[in-house]
Amino acid sequence: LPKIQKPEKVRPALPSGFRDFGPAEVRRRRAAFQTLAQIFERYGYEPLETPAVELLSVLMGKYGEEGDKLLFRILNSGDFLANVPEEAKASTATLLPFITEKALRYDLTVPMARWVAQHAGELVFPFKRYQIQPVWRADRPQRGRFREFYQCDVDIVGAEGLIPLMEMIEIARAGLGALGVRGAVFHLNHRALLEHAARDTGWPLSQFSAFCTRLDKAEKVGWQPVKALFQEEGYLLPEWLNPEEGFSSTLQAELSKLPELAPDLPTLNELIRTEDPVLTVRWDSTLARGLEYYTGYVYEIRVPGSGVGSIAAGGAYASLVSDFGGPDLPAMGLSFGIERILTFTEAQSPPDTSALQVLVAWIDASPRFVQKVVKTLHEGGIPAFAYPAPKKLSKQIEYAQRRGIRWVAIVGAQEEATQSVQLRDLPNHVQTTVPLDALATACR
Amino acid sequence: LPKIQKPEKVRPALPSGFRDFGPAEVRRRRAAFQTLAQIFERYGYEPLETPAVELLSVLMGKYGEEGDKLLFRILNSGDFLANVPEEAKASTATLLPFITEKALRYDLTVPMARWVAQHAGELVFPFKRYQIQPVWRADRPQRGRFREFYQCDVDIVGAEGLIPLMEMIEIARAGLGALGVRGAVFHLNHRALLEHAARDTGWPLSQFSAFCTRLDKAEKVGWQPVKALFQEEGYLLPEWLNPEEGFSSTLQAELSKLPELAPDLPTLNELIRTEDPVLTVRWDSTLARGLEYYTGYVYEIRVPGSGVGSIAAGGAYASLVSDFGGPDLPAMGLSFGIERILTFTEAQSPPDTSALQVLVAWIDASPRFVQKVVKTLHEGGIPAFAYPAPKKLSKQIEYAQRRGIRWVAIVGAQEEATQSVQLRDLPNHVQTTVPLDALATACR
């Protein structure tokens, strides 16, 4: 017979920034996703899944110029160069539109907005959805930064304000608590306050986002250096903005001047005064979270001393649905940085089922009897499987040991004749004859 | 303040061949995946997840020439055209190596083989893994054929033969049964028999795969036309090959001549004679399942009258691990065509939790009290959430109705003062005053 033509040996490797997850990691990650999903469902959020691949027309321009560059573009299939005019081949920029029209999903918000626009007629607003899927970004890979990572998002489309905010806080508290996080801080601010501060400072309103970016630095460098930086350029930041003062009475006096915030003050006061071992709410007047995207409350969760930055974030935003021709609806969302959270929590992974399993080791029994033993165990609710071949018994037992399996049910012609097994309890070095109909009970 | 520059409206659409999954579909699919995962774990298979993106060097040449063409290639990031020599821009074929080095995962077998090669030192062989993830193929989209679809694979690496075969049959039976499939047929054959038939027919062995492809047509067109086709070219197929004869004694006489199959005959006989409402095993001497890939048993599961082709398939194969520099190990696997199965089964989706929920509708209560009502329900194990704003009560109730929510807990200043709610049972048109501490019980 013809010999199969073997391909050359290939070095097994992954592209940089991408990861495999072995059994223990898959179990741990899966449990974390499920924990969050259950909490989302408890609050009436419904699951949505969108494809990995979206049209470039849907994605482009949604993530800023930098974001557009970080899209993983998919090459058109077939002879994509056939109809490209010669002059288009001059540069990457001119060639691009001819050879690619799709890209990998960059986040979960834009695909959700697209979906809501497509299904607006059938949906009941406010529409509450959650989505737990990977996203892809062509970032330079770094320690802890990957090119494929999961996002866990909840969003409510067609609502904004205090009640959704309180819901987000409760979801964050329940989710982080269940994942084993303690001592997290929910940093809270509102766009209206930032605008008020810009006006007070006399900052040119045409450059509001530069104001926010600069203010946002207070988290890293502190309030005084930021204040000094503004002062150097002749801008005097109001003292009530000092984030170190927290939710001071001077700050509250300012907030009470803002029609967007004044009615919420008593509730905010209570929220902020509530101490909690998992998640405490703090007002953070300098939190900006990047630019024009947000329209109301903004928030970011950090864990002091965790060694990672924000572990969840979100805010009120214009939902993007109208960009896709759908209704113009406000929205509010919270995204869990689940990959970061998993790096520093001891979130329990569900027990490896191996520990509970039985290996059926066999020598001269019939395959039918071997299978019968496995089936008997399954029917008794015990995970079990047979060693694939009647190799030396010591080899089969070593396999069970290396996989961490406690019980080995040994069968040969003798056991088949008497419908029993030799049941060995590996860690306890005990071996007894057990009739088949008592086997499942004996392995509990 | 500067107006946010709105991007132009974009038509919300998906690339052809890609799909969204709304809440009901996600729930149904997720339940199906979980069902299979539980069965795989019961047999000692462990979960593996690999990234969506692999190096082209890993994928190329593994799926045949046709497969290479169906890879979704990812364009290199940055100014990928900068260092491309002018002559390479002449054609797609010459340009390709310069502008792409990664592609989307095409199946789950090659990534698994790569992973096993990378981790061979730590693994315990036979290594049993399962994997449930999407794959991508740039196929021409058709009814029921998608460019992104899930595969559910179990593979055992470092084993072959009868015991793994019996395990695959049991896994298929348990999996299909749990997904609601009835009357499926497990078509079974062995490469050794096909080789024996080719020798018997006098077919040139250098063209063994053409022999298989031709034989494989018997499933569609029947045995007689295939026989005639061979005859036209002067080849006489042996009568014992007739798949319509099943596991006949003439066939068994042939099988007993083959050292690979003779020892398995008694067990095969039993397997084939076992009638089962979910999955019956049938010998199918003309089943070839494409070429050189397989080394021993091959199988394919079909459901007569389901309107879809094979719903699961697999066989014994050379594991590919050695192609990546790992040990040379035989393997056996089964892949569920889960997307196809879901098209014709009535697999129960888990109940939409909405039906069990409570909407907290509110008018002039404080947000804190609204939140307290939600919390009280959650602590009693009842999913619940508040309408996001104190809109007209009729509007809030309509929302509950449209979402299929049974209970509405109505709160205003009066209820807050007495720590109670007006609980309306929507389908039964009953409304009663319920104190907060009796609320969870009242909603059961």
mmCIF file with all atom_site columns, N, CA, C and O in Angstrom, chain A residues 360 368-377 409-411 415-416 418-422 433-442:
data_model
loop_
_atom_site.group_PDB
_atom_site.id
_atom_site.type_symbol
_atom_site.label_atom_id
_atom_site.label_alt_id
_atom_site.label_comp_id
_atom_site.label_asym_id
_atom_site.label_entity_id
_atom_site.label_seq_id
_atom_site.pdbx_PDB_ins_code
_atom_site.Cartn_x
_atom_site.Cartn_y
_atom_site.Cartn_z
_atom_site.occupancy
_atom_site.B_iso_or_equiv
_atom_site.pdbx_formal_charge
_atom_site.auth_seq_id
_atom_site.auth_comp_id
_atom_site.auth_asym_id
_atom_site.auth_atom_id
_atom_site.pdbx_PDB_model_num
ATOM 1   N N  . VAL A 1 360 ? -11.129 0.784   35.485 1.00 0.00 ? 360 VAL A N  1
ATOM 2   C CA . VAL A 1 360 ? -11.322 -0.656  35.358 1.00 0.00 ? 360 VAL A CA 1
ATOM 3   C C  . VAL A 1 360 ? -10.083 -1.225  34.658 1.00 0.00 ? 360 VAL A C  1
ATOM 4   O O  . VAL A 1 360 ? -9.845  -0.944  33.486 1.00 0.00 ? 360 VAL A O  1
ATOM 5   N N  . ARG A 1 368 ? -16.620 -7.321  26.669 1.00 0.00 ? 368 ARG A N  1
ATOM 6   C CA . ARG A 1 368 ? -18.006 -7.123  27.067 1.00 0.00 ? 368 ARG A CA 1
ATOM 7   C C  . ARG A 1 368 ? -18.134 -7.010  28.580 1.00 0.00 ? 368 ARG A C  1
ATOM 8   O O  . ARG A 1 368 ? -18.895 -6.195  29.088 1.00 0.00 ? 368 ARG A O  1
ATOM 9   N N  . PHE A 1 369 ? -17.400 -7.848  29.312 1.00 0.00 ? 369 PHE A N  1
ATOM 10  C CA . PHE A 1 369 ? -17.483 -7.801  30.767 1.00 0.00 ? 369 PHE A CA 1
ATOM 11  C C  . PHE A 1 369 ? -16.837 -6.513  31.298 1.00 0.00 ? 369 PHE A C  1
ATOM 12  O O  . PHE A 1 369 ? -17.356 -5.866  32.199 1.00 0.00 ? 369 PHE A O  1
ATOM 13  N N  . VAL A 1 370 ? -15.726 -6.146  30.682 1.00 0.00 ? 370 VAL A N  1
ATOM 14  C CA . VAL A 1 370 ? -15.066 -4.887  31.065 1.00 0.00 ? 370 VAL A CA 1
ATOM 15  C C  . VAL A 1 370 ? -16.053 -3.735  30.932 1.00 0.00 ? 370 VAL A C  1
ATOM 16  O O  . VAL A 1 370 ? -16.210 -2.902  31.822 1.00 0.00 ? 370 VAL A O  1
ATOM 17  N N  . GLN A 1 371 ? -16.764 -3.744  29.812 1.00 0.00 ? 371 GLN A N  1
ATOM 18  C CA . GLN A 1 371 ? -17.738 -2.680  29.585 1.00 0.00 ? 371 GLN A CA 1
ATOM 19  C C  . GLN A 1 371 ? -18.883 -2.746  30.591 1.00 0.00 ? 371 GLN A C  1
ATOM 20  O O  . GLN A 1 371 ? -19.394 -1.721  31.042 1.00 0.00 ? 371 GLN A O  1
ATOM 21  N N  . LYS A 1 372 ? -19.268 -3.947  30.958 1.00 0.00 ? 372 LYS A N  1
ATOM 22  C CA . LYS A 1 372 ? -20.356 -4.125  31.917 1.00 0.00 ? 372 LYS A CA 1
ATOM 23  C C  . LYS A 1 372 ? -19.976 -3.521  33.276 1.00 0.00 ? 372 LYS A C  1
ATOM 24  O O  . LYS A 1 372 ? -20.811 -2.906  33.951 1.00 0.00 ? 372 LYS A O  1
ATOM 25  N N  . VAL A 1 373 ? -18.719 -3.680  33.656 1.00 0.00 ? 373 VAL A N  1
ATOM 26  C CA . VAL A 1 373 ? -18.256 -3.126  34.930 1.00 0.00 ? 373 VAL A CA 1
ATOM 27  C C  . VAL A 1 373 ? -18.343 -1.592  34.883 1.00 0.00 ? 373 VAL A C  1
ATOM 28  O O  . VAL A 1 373 ? -18.827 -0.951  35.824 1.00 0.00 ? 373 VAL A O  1
ATOM 29  N N  . VAL A 1 374 ? -17.885 -1.012  33.760 1.00 0.00 ? 374 VAL A N  1
ATOM 30  C CA . VAL A 1 374 ? -17.952 0.449   33.608 1.00 0.00 ? 374 VAL A CA 1
ATOM 31  C C  . VAL A 1 374 ? -19.400 0.920   33.712 1.00 0.00 ? 374 VAL A C  1
ATOM 32  O O  . VAL A 1 374 ? -19.730 1.860   34.433 1.00 0.00 ? 374 VAL A O  1
ATOM 33  N N  . LYS A 1 375 ? -20.284 0.216   33.016 1.00 0.00 ? 375 LYS A N  1
ATOM 34  C CA . LYS A 1 375 ? -21.693 0.603   32.976 1.00 0.00 ? 375 LYS A CA 1
ATOM 35  C C  . LYS A 1 375 ? -22.331 0.517   34.360 1.00 0.00 ? 375 LYS A C  1
ATOM 36  O O  . LYS A 1 375 ? -23.130 1.374   34.746 1.00 0.00 ? 375 LYS A O  1
ATOM 37  N N  . THR A 1 376 ? -21.990 -0.537  35.090 1.00 0.00 ? 376 THR A N  1
ATOM 38  C CA . THR A 1 376 ? -22.515 -0.709  36.437 1.00 0.00 ? 376 THR A CA 1
ATOM 39  C C  . THR A 1 376 ? -22.146 0.484   37.309 1.00 0.00 ? 376 THR A C  1
ATOM 40  O O  . THR A 1 376 ? -22.976 1.013   38.053 1.00 0.00 ? 376 THR A O  1
ATOM 41  N N  . LEU A 1 377 ? -20.905 0.924   37.187 1.00 0.00 ? 377 LEU A N  1
ATOM 42  C CA . LEU A 1 377 ? -20.459 2.075   37.963 1.00 0.00 ? 377 LEU A CA 1
ATOM 43  C C  . LEU A 1 377 ? -21.199 3.347   37.543 1.00 0.00 ? 377 LEU A C  1
ATOM 44  O O  . LEU A 1 377 ? -21.677 4.109   38.385 1.00 0.00 ? 377 LEU A O  1
ATOM 45  N N  . ALA A 1 409 ? -10.681 -1.150  39.750 1.00 0.00 ? 409 ALA A N  1
ATOM 46  C CA . ALA A 1 409 ? -11.450 -2.397  39.752 1.00 0.00 ? 409 ALA A CA 1
ATOM 47  C C  . ALA A 1 409 ? -10.756 -3.358  38.798 1.00 0.00 ? 409 ALA A C  1
ATOM 48  O O  . ALA A 1 409 ? -10.753 -3.146  37.584 1.00 0.00 ? 409 ALA A O  1
ATOM 49  N N  . ILE A 1 410 ? -10.138 -4.386  39.348 1.00 0.00 ? 410 ILE A N  1
ATOM 50  C CA . ILE A 1 410 ? -9.349  -5.317  38.537 1.00 0.00 ? 410 ILE A CA 1
ATOM 51  C C  . ILE A 1 410 ? -10.220 -6.504  38.135 1.00 0.00 ? 410 ILE A C  1
ATOM 52  O O  . ILE A 1 410 ? -10.887 -7.112  38.982 1.00 0.00 ? 410 ILE A O  1
ATOM 53  N N  . VAL A 1 411 ? -10.232 -6.823  36.829 1.00 0.00 ? 411 VAL A N  1
ATOM 54  C CA . VAL A 1 411 ? -11.039 -7.952  36.364 1.00 0.00 ? 411 VAL A CA 1
ATOM 55  C C  . VAL A 1 411 ? -10.237 -8.882  35.466 1.00 0.00 ? 411 VAL A C  1
ATOM 56  O O  . VAL A 1 411 ? -9.454  -8.452  34.629 1.00 0.00 ? 411 VAL A O  1
ATOM 57  N N  . GLU A 1 415 ? -12.896 -13.218 37.762 1.00 0.00 ? 415 GLU A N  1
ATOM 58  C CA . GLU A 1 415 ? -13.896 -12.240 38.180 1.00 0.00 ? 415 GLU A CA 1
ATOM 59  C C  . GLU A 1 415 ? -15.102 -12.279 37.237 1.00 0.00 ? 415 GLU A C  1
ATOM 60  O O  . GLU A 1 415 ? -16.242 -12.144 37.671 1.00 0.00 ? 415 GLU A O  1
ATOM 61  N N  . GLU A 1 416 ? -14.820 -12.478 35.951 1.00 0.00 ? 416 GLU A N  1
ATOM 62  C CA . GLU A 1 416 ? -15.931 -12.544 34.995 1.00 0.00 ? 416 GLU A CA 1
ATOM 63  C C  . GLU A 1 416 ? -16.831 -13.734 35.339 1.00 0.00 ? 416 GLU A C  1
ATOM 64  O O  . GLU A 1 416 ? -18.067 -13.621 35.302 1.00 0.00 ? 416 GLU A O  1
ATOM 65  N N  . THR A 1 418 ? -17.349 -15.079 38.186 1.00 0.00 ? 418 THR A N  1
ATOM 66  C CA . THR A 1 418 ? -18.112 -14.881 39.425 1.00 0.00 ? 418 THR A CA 1
ATOM 67  C C  . THR A 1 418 ? -18.828 -13.531 39.459 1.00 0.00 ? 418 THR A C  1
ATOM 68  O O  . THR A 1 418 ? -19.375 -13.138 40.481 1.00 0.00 ? 418 THR A O  1
ATOM 69  N N  . GLN A 1 419 ? -18.787 -12.784 38.322 1.00 0.00 ? 419 GLN A N  1
ATOM 70  C CA . GLN A 1 419 ? -19.423 -11.466 38.248 1.00 0.00 ? 419 GLN A CA 1
ATOM 71  C C  . GLN A 1 419 ? -19.026 -10.576 39.429 1.00 0.00 ? 419 GLN A C  1
ATOM 72  O O  . GLN A 1 419 ? -19.865 -10.046 40.175 1.00 0.00 ? 419 GLN A O  1
ATOM 73  N N  . SER A 1 420 ? -17.714 -10.445 39.569 1.00 0.00 ? 420 SER A N  1
ATOM 74  C CA . SER A 1 420 ? -17.199 -9.611  40.662 1.00 0.00 ? 420 SER A CA 1
ATOM 75  C C  . SER A 1 420 ? -15.946 -8.887  40.180 1.00 0.00 ? 420 SER A C  1
ATOM 76  O O  . SER A 1 420 ? -15.513 -9.069  39.030 1.00 0.00 ? 420 SER A O  1
ATOM 77  N N  . VAL A 1 421 ? -15.367 -8.057  41.041 1.00 0.00 ? 421 VAL A N  1
ATOM 78  C CA . VAL A 1 421 ? -14.094 -7.407  40.718 1.00 0.00 ? 421 VAL A CA 1
ATOM 79  C C  . VAL A 1 421 ? -13.194 -7.478  41.947 1.00 0.00 ? 421 VAL A C  1
ATOM 80  O O  . VAL A 1 421 ? -13.667 -7.672  43.069 1.00 0.00 ? 421 VAL A O  1
ATOM 81  N N  . GLN A 1 422 ? -11.896 -7.345  41.724 1.00 0.00 ? 422 GLN A N  1
ATOM 82  C CA . GLN A 1 422 ? -10.962 -7.089  42.821 1.00 0.00 ? 422 GLN A CA 1
ATOM 83  C C  . GLN A 1 422 ? -10.863 -5.575  42.924 1.00 0.00 ? 422 GLN A C  1
ATOM 84  O O  . GLN A 1 422 ? -10.333 -4.920  42.031 1.00 0.00 ? 422 GLN A O  1
ATOM 85  N N  . THR A 1 433 ? -12.512 -8.404  47.319 1.00 0.00 ? 433 THR A N  1
ATOM 86  C CA . THR A 1 433 ? -13.383 -8.901  46.257 1.00 0.00 ? 433 THR A CA 1
ATOM 87  C C  . THR A 1 433 ? -14.776 -8.306  46.476 1.00 0.00 ? 433 THR A C  1
ATOM 88  O O  . THR A 1 433 ? -15.319 -8.403  47.575 1.00 0.00 ? 433 THR A O  1
ATOM 89  N N  . VAL A 1 434 ? -15.296 -7.676  45.422 1.00 0.00 ? 434 VAL A N  1
ATOM 90  C CA . VAL A 1 434 ? -16.620 -7.050  45.548 1.00 0.00 ? 434 VAL A CA 1
ATOM 91  C C  . VAL A 1 434 ? -17.505 -7.549  44.416 1.00 0.00 ? 434 VAL A C  1
ATOM 92  O O  . VAL A 1 434 ? -17.130 -7.457  43.251 1.00 0.00 ? 434 VAL A O  1
ATOM 93  N N  . PRO A 1 435 ? -18.682 -8.105  44.742 1.00 0.00 ? 435 PRO A N  1
ATOM 94  C CA . PRO A 1 435 ? -19.601 -8.513  43.679 1.00 0.00 ? 435 PRO A CA 1
ATOM 95  C C  . PRO A 1 435 ? -20.082 -7.291  42.900 1.00 0.00 ? 435 PRO A C  1
ATOM 96  O O  . PRO A 1 435 ? -20.208 -6.203  43.466 1.00 0.00 ? 435 PRO A O  1
ATOM 97  N N  . LEU A 1 436 ? -20.353 -7.479  41.611 1.00 0.00 ? 436 LEU A N  1
ATOM 98  C CA . LEU A 1 436 ? -20.720 -6.374  40.726 1.00 0.00 ? 436 LEU A CA 1
ATOM 99  C C  . LEU A 1 436 ? -21.862 -5.541  41.280 1.00 0.00 ? 436 LEU A C  1
ATOM 100 O O  . LEU A 1 436 ? -21.845 -4.303  41.198 1.00 0.00 ? 436 LEU A O  1
ATOM 101 N N  . ASP A 1 437 ? -22.852 -6.216  41.883 1.00 0.00 ? 437 ASP A N  1
ATOM 102 C CA . ASP A 1 437 ? -24.020 -5.449  42.321 1.00 0.00 ? 437 ASP A CA 1
ATOM 103 C C  . ASP A 1 437 ? -23.765 -4.639  43.595 1.00 0.00 ? 437 ASP A C  1
ATOM 104 O O  . ASP A 1 437 ? -24.613 -3.869  44.012 1.00 0.00 ? 437 ASP A O  1
ATOM 105 N N  . ALA A 1 438 ? -22.589 -4.781  44.187 1.00 0.00 ? 438 ALA A N  1
ATOM 106 C CA . ALA A 1 438 ? -22.255 -3.965  45.355 1.00 0.00 ? 438 ALA A CA 1
ATOM 107 C C  . ALA A 1 438 ? -21.143 -2.975  45.037 1.00 0.00 ? 438 ALA A C  1
ATOM 108 O O  . ALA A 1 438 ? -20.681 -2.229  45.900 1.00 0.00 ? 438 ALA A O  1
ATOM 109 N N  . LEU A 1 439 ? -20.716 -2.938  43.749 1.00 0.00 ? 439 LEU A N  1
ATOM 110 C CA . LEU A 1 439 ? -19.511 -2.188  43.390 1.00 0.00 ? 439 LEU A CA 1
ATOM 111 C C  . LEU A 1 439 ? -19.676 -0.675  43.560 1.00 0.00 ? 439 LEU A C  1
ATOM 112 O O  . LEU A 1 439 ? -18.833 -0.005  44.167 1.00 0.00 ? 439 LEU A O  1
ATOM 113 N N  . ALA A 1 440 ? -20.775 -0.132  43.020 1.00 0.00 ? 440 ALA A N  1
ATOM 114 C CA . ALA A 1 440 ? -20.954 1.321   43.075 1.00 0.00 ? 440 ALA A CA 1
ATOM 115 C C  . ALA A 1 440 ? -20.977 1.796   44.527 1.00 0.00 ? 440 ALA A C  1
ATOM 116 O O  . ALA A 1 440 ? -20.375 2.825   44.867 1.00 0.00 ? 440 ALA A O  1
ATOM 117 N N  . THR A 1 441 ? -21.647 1.046   45.365 1.00 0.00 ? 441 THR A N  1
ATOM 118 C CA . THR A 1 441 ? -21.721 1.419   46.781 1.00 0.00 ? 441 THR A CA 1
ATOM 119 C C  . THR A 1 441 ? -20.340 1.386   47.422 1.00 0.00 ? 441 THR A C  1
ATOM 120 O O  . THR A 1 441 ? -20.001 2.260   48.221 1.00 0.00 ? 441 THR A O  1
ATOM 121 N N  . ALA A 1 442 ? -19.545 0.395   47.053 1.00 0.00 ? 442 ALA A N  1
ATOM 122 C CA . ALA A 1 442 ? -18.219 0.249   47.652 1.00 0.00 ? 442 ALA A CA 1
ATOM 123 C C  . ALA A 1 442 ? -17.278 1.381   47.260 1.00 0.00 ? 442 ALA A C  1
ATOM 124 O O  . ALA A 1 442 ? -16.303 1.658   47.957 1.00 0.00 ? 442 ALA A O  1
#
